[in-house]
Short mmCIF file of C-alpha atoms in Angstrom, two decimals:
data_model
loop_
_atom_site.label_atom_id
_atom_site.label_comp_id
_atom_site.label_asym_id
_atom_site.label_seq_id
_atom_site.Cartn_x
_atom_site.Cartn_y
_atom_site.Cartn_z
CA UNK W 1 88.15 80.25 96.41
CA UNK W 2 86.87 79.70 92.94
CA UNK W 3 88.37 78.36 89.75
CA UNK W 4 87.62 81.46 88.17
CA UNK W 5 89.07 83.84 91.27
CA UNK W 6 91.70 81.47 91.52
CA UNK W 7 92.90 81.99 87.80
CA UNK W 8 92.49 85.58 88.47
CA UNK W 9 95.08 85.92 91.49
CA UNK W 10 97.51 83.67 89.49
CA UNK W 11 97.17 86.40 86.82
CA UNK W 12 97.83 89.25 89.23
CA UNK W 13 100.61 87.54 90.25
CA UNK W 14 102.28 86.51 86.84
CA UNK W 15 101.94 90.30 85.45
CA UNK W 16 105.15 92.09 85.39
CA UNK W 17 106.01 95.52 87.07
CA UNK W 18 103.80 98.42 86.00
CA UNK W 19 104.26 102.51 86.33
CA UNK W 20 103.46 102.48 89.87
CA UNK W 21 106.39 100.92 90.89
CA UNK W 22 108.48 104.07 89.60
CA UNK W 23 105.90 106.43 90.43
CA UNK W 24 106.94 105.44 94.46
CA UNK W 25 110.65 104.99 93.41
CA UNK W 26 110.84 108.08 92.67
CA UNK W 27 109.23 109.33 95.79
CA UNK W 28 111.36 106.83 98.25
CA UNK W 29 114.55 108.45 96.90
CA UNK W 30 115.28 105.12 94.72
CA UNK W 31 116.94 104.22 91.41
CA UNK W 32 113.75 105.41 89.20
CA UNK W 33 116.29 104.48 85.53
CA UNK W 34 116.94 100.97 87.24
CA UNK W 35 112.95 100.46 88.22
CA UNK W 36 112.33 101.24 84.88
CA UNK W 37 114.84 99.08 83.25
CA UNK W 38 113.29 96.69 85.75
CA UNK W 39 109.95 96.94 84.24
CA UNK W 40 111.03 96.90 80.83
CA UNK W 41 112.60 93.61 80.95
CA UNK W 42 110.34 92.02 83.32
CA UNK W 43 107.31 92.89 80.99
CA UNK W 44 109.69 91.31 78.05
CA UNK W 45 110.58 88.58 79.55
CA UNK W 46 106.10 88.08 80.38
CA UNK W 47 105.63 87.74 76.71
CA UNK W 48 107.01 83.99 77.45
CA UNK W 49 106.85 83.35 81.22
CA UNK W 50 103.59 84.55 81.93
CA UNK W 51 101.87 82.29 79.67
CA UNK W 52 104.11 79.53 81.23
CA UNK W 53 103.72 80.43 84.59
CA UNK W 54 99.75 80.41 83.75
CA UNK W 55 100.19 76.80 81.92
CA UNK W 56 101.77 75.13 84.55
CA UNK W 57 99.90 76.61 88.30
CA UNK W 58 96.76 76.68 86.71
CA UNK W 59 95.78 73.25 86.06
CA UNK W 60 94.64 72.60 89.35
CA UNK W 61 91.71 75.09 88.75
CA UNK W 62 90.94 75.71 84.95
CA UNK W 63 88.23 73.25 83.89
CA UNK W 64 86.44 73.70 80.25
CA UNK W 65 84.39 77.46 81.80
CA UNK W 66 87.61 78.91 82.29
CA UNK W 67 90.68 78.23 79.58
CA UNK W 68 93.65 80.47 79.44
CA UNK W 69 93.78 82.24 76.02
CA UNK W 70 97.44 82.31 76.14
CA UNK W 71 97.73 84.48 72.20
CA UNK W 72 95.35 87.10 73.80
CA UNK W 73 97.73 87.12 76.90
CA UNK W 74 100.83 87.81 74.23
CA UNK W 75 98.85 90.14 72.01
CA UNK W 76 97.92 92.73 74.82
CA UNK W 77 102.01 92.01 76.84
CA UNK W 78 103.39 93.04 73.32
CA UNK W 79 100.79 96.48 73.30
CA UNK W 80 102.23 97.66 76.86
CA UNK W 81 105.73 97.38 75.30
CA UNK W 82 105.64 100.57 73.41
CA UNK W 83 105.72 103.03 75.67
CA UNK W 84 107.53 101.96 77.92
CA UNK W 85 109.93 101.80 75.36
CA UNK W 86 109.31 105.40 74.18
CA UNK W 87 109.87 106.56 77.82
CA UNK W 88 113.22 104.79 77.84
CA UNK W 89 114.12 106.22 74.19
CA UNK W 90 113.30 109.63 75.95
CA UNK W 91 115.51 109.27 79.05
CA UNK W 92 118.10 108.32 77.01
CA UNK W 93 118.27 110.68 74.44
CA UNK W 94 116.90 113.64 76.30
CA UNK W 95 117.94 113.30 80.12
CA UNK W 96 116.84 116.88 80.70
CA UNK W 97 113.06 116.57 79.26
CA UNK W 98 112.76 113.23 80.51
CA UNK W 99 113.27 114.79 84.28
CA UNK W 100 110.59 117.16 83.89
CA UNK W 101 108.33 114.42 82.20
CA UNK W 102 109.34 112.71 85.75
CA UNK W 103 107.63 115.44 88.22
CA UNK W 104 104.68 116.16 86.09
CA UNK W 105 104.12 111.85 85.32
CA UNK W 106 104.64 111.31 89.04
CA UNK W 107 101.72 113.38 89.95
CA UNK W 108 99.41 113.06 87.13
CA UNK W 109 99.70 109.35 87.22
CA UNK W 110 99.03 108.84 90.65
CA UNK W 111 95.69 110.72 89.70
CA UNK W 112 94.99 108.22 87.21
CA UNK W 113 95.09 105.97 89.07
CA UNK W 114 93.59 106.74 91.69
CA UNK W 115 90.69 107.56 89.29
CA UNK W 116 90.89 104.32 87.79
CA UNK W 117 90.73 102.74 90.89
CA UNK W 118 87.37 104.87 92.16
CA UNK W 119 85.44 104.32 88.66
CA UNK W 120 86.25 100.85 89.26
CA UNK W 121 84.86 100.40 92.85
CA UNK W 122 81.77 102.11 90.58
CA UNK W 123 81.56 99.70 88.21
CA UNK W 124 82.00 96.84 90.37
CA UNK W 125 80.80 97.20 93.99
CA UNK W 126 80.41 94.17 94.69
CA UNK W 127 84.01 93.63 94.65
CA UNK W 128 83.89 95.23 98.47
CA UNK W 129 81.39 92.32 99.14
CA UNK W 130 83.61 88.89 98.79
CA UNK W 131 84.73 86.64 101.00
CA UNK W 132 87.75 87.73 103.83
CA UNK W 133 90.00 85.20 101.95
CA UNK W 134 90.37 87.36 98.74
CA UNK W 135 90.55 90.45 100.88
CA UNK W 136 93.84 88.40 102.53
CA UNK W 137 95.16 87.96 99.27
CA UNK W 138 94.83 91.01 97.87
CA UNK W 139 97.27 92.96 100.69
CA UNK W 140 99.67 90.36 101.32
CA UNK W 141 100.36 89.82 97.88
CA UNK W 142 101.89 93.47 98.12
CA UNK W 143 103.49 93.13 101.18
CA UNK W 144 104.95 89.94 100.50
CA UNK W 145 106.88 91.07 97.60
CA UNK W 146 108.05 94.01 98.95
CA UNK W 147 109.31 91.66 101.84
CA UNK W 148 110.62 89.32 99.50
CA UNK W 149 112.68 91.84 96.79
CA UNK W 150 113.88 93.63 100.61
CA UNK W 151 115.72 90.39 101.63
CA UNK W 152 117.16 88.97 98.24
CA UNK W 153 118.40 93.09 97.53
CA UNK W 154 120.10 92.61 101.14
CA UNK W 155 121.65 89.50 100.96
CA UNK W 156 122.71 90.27 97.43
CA UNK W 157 124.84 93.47 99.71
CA UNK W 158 123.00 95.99 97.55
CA UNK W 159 122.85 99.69 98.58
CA UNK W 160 119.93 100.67 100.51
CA UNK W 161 118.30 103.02 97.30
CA UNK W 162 118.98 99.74 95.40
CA UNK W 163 117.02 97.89 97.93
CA UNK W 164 113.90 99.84 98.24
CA UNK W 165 113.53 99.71 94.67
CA UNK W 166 113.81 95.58 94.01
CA UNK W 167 111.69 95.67 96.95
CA UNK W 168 109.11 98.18 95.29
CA UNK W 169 109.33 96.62 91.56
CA UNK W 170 108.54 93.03 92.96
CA UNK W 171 105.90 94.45 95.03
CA UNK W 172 103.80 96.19 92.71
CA UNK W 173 102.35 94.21 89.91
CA UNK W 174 100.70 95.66 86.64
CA UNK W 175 97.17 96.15 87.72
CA UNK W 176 95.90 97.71 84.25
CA UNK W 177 97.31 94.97 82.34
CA UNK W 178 95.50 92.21 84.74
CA UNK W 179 92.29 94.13 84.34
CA UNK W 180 92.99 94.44 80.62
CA UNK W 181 93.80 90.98 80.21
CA UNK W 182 90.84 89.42 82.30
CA UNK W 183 88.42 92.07 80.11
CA UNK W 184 89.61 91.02 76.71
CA UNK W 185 90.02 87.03 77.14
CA UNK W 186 87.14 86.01 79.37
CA UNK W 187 83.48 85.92 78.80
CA UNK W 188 81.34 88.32 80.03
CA UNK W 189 79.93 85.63 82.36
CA UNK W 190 83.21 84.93 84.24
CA UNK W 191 84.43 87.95 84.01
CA UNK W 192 82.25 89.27 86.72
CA UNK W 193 83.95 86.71 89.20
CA UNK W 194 87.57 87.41 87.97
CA UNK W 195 87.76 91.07 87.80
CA UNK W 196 87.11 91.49 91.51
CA UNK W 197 90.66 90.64 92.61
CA UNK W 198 92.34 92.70 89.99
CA UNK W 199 90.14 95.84 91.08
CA UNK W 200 90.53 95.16 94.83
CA UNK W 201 94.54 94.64 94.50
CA UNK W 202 94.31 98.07 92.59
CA UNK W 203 93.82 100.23 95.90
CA UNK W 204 95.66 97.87 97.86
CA UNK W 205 99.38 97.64 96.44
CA UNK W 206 98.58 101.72 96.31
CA UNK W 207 97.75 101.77 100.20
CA UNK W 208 100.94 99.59 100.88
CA UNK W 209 103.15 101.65 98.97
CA UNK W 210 102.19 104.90 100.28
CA UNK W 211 102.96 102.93 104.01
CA UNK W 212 106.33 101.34 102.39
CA UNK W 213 107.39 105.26 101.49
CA UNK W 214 105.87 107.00 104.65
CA UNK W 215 108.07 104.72 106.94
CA UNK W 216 111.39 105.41 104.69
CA UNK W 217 110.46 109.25 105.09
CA UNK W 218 109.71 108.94 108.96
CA UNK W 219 113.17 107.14 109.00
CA UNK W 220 115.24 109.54 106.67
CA UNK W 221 113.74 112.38 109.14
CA UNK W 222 114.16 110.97 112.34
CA UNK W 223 115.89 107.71 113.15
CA UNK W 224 118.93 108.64 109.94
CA UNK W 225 119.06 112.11 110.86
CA UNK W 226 119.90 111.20 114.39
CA UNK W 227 121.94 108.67 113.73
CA UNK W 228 124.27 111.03 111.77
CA UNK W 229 123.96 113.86 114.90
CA UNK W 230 125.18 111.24 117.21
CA UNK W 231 128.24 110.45 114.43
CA UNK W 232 129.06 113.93 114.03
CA UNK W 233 130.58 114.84 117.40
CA UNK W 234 132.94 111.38 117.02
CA UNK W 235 134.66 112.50 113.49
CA UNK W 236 135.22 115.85 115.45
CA UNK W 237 137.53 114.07 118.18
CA UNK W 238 139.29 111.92 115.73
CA UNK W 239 139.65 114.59 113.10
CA UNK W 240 141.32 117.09 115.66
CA UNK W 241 144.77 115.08 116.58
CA UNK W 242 145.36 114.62 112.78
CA UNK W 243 145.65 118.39 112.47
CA UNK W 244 147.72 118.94 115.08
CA UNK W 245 150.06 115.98 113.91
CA UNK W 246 150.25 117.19 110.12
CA UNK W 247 150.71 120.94 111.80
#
């Protein structure tokens, strides 16, 4: 792996949580108001630990072609801010608008993206054309923090709606801000090498998501719903002597 694609994964990986982490929230049956607060804070606390987290794993590969402009980085954290604050102001302050904002944003935004994501194959096909290595890194990196945010929600004794969403908001990073970021702060030359990763984790966190909320389905309409048949008959038997006691 290059410098350059190097720098580019470690970007990927420093952004915070982006709208498609609710957008499959809200579809998993999860806390969509805590996935948001999630993202809020996580992109505030980015204005300061990105940069950081850049500054210090980046040394190994960042030579004088490829220097992190860390008051770009800021400038274009601090533009994503807005409305994500003007979608909390709404929830807020108008529950009821904000829930129909909900259905119609979960829809239309998956079609943005998704239309984002097919310009960009476009744009840059050659991104289908790298080596197996960044192909590796750009589904584990999903599937790893969905693993990771699982485990630290279980141990932590959270409930399970609280689980899939830690799991979900550390899974899925801010893919528009990466590609926004690489775009605006790297030269032209360089940027054809670091935007690949970027627009191949696009379709990728996507394609693990839908999985992550196709198995909680299968299991809310099979292996739950059978679980609570078998469970049913049991509170029956133990239920009936109590009546006949208090009668």
């Amino acid at each position: 792996m290059s410098p350059a694609q190097a720098i580019s994964v470690l970007v990927m990986g420093c952004t915070p949580g982006g709208t498609t982490s609710n957008i499959f929230t809200y579809w998993s049956d999860g806390d969509v108001a805590l996935s948001i607060c999630m993202t809020v804070f996580s992109t505030l606390l980015a204005m300061g630990m990105m940069p950081l987290n850049l500054l210090i794993y980046s040394r190994s590969w960042t030579d004088e072609q490829a220097v992190i402009p860390y008051a770009s980085i800021a400038i274009a954290l601090a533009s994503t801010l807005v409305p994500v604050m003007v979608g909390v102001f709404i929830r807020h302050k108008f529950p009821k608008l904000a829930a129909v904002i909900t259905k119609i944003g979960s829809v239309s935004g998956l079609l943005v993206i998704l239309i984002t994501i097919i310009l960009q194959g476009l744009i840059f096909p050659g991104m289908f054309l790298v080596h197996w290595t960044i192909f590796f890194a750009a589904i584990s990196m999903p599937l790893f923090g969905f693993l990771f945010g699982f485990i630290v929600a279980m141990v932590c004794r959270f409930e399970w709606r609280i689980c899939r969403t830690i799991a979900l908001e550390t899974g899925c990073q801010n893919v528009s801000l990466a590609i926004t970021l690489v775009t605006f702060t790297f030269p032209g030359d360089l940027l054809k090498e670091m935007i690949i990763f970027p627009s191949l984790y696009g379709p990728t966190v996507i394609t693990d998501s839908f999985i992550f909320v196709l198995i909680y389905l299968f299991h809310k309409k099979f292996i739950a719903q059978t679980d609570s048949c078998e469970i049913t008959p049991i509170e029956e038997k133990t239920k009936a002597p109590l009546k006949i006691a208090l009668t």
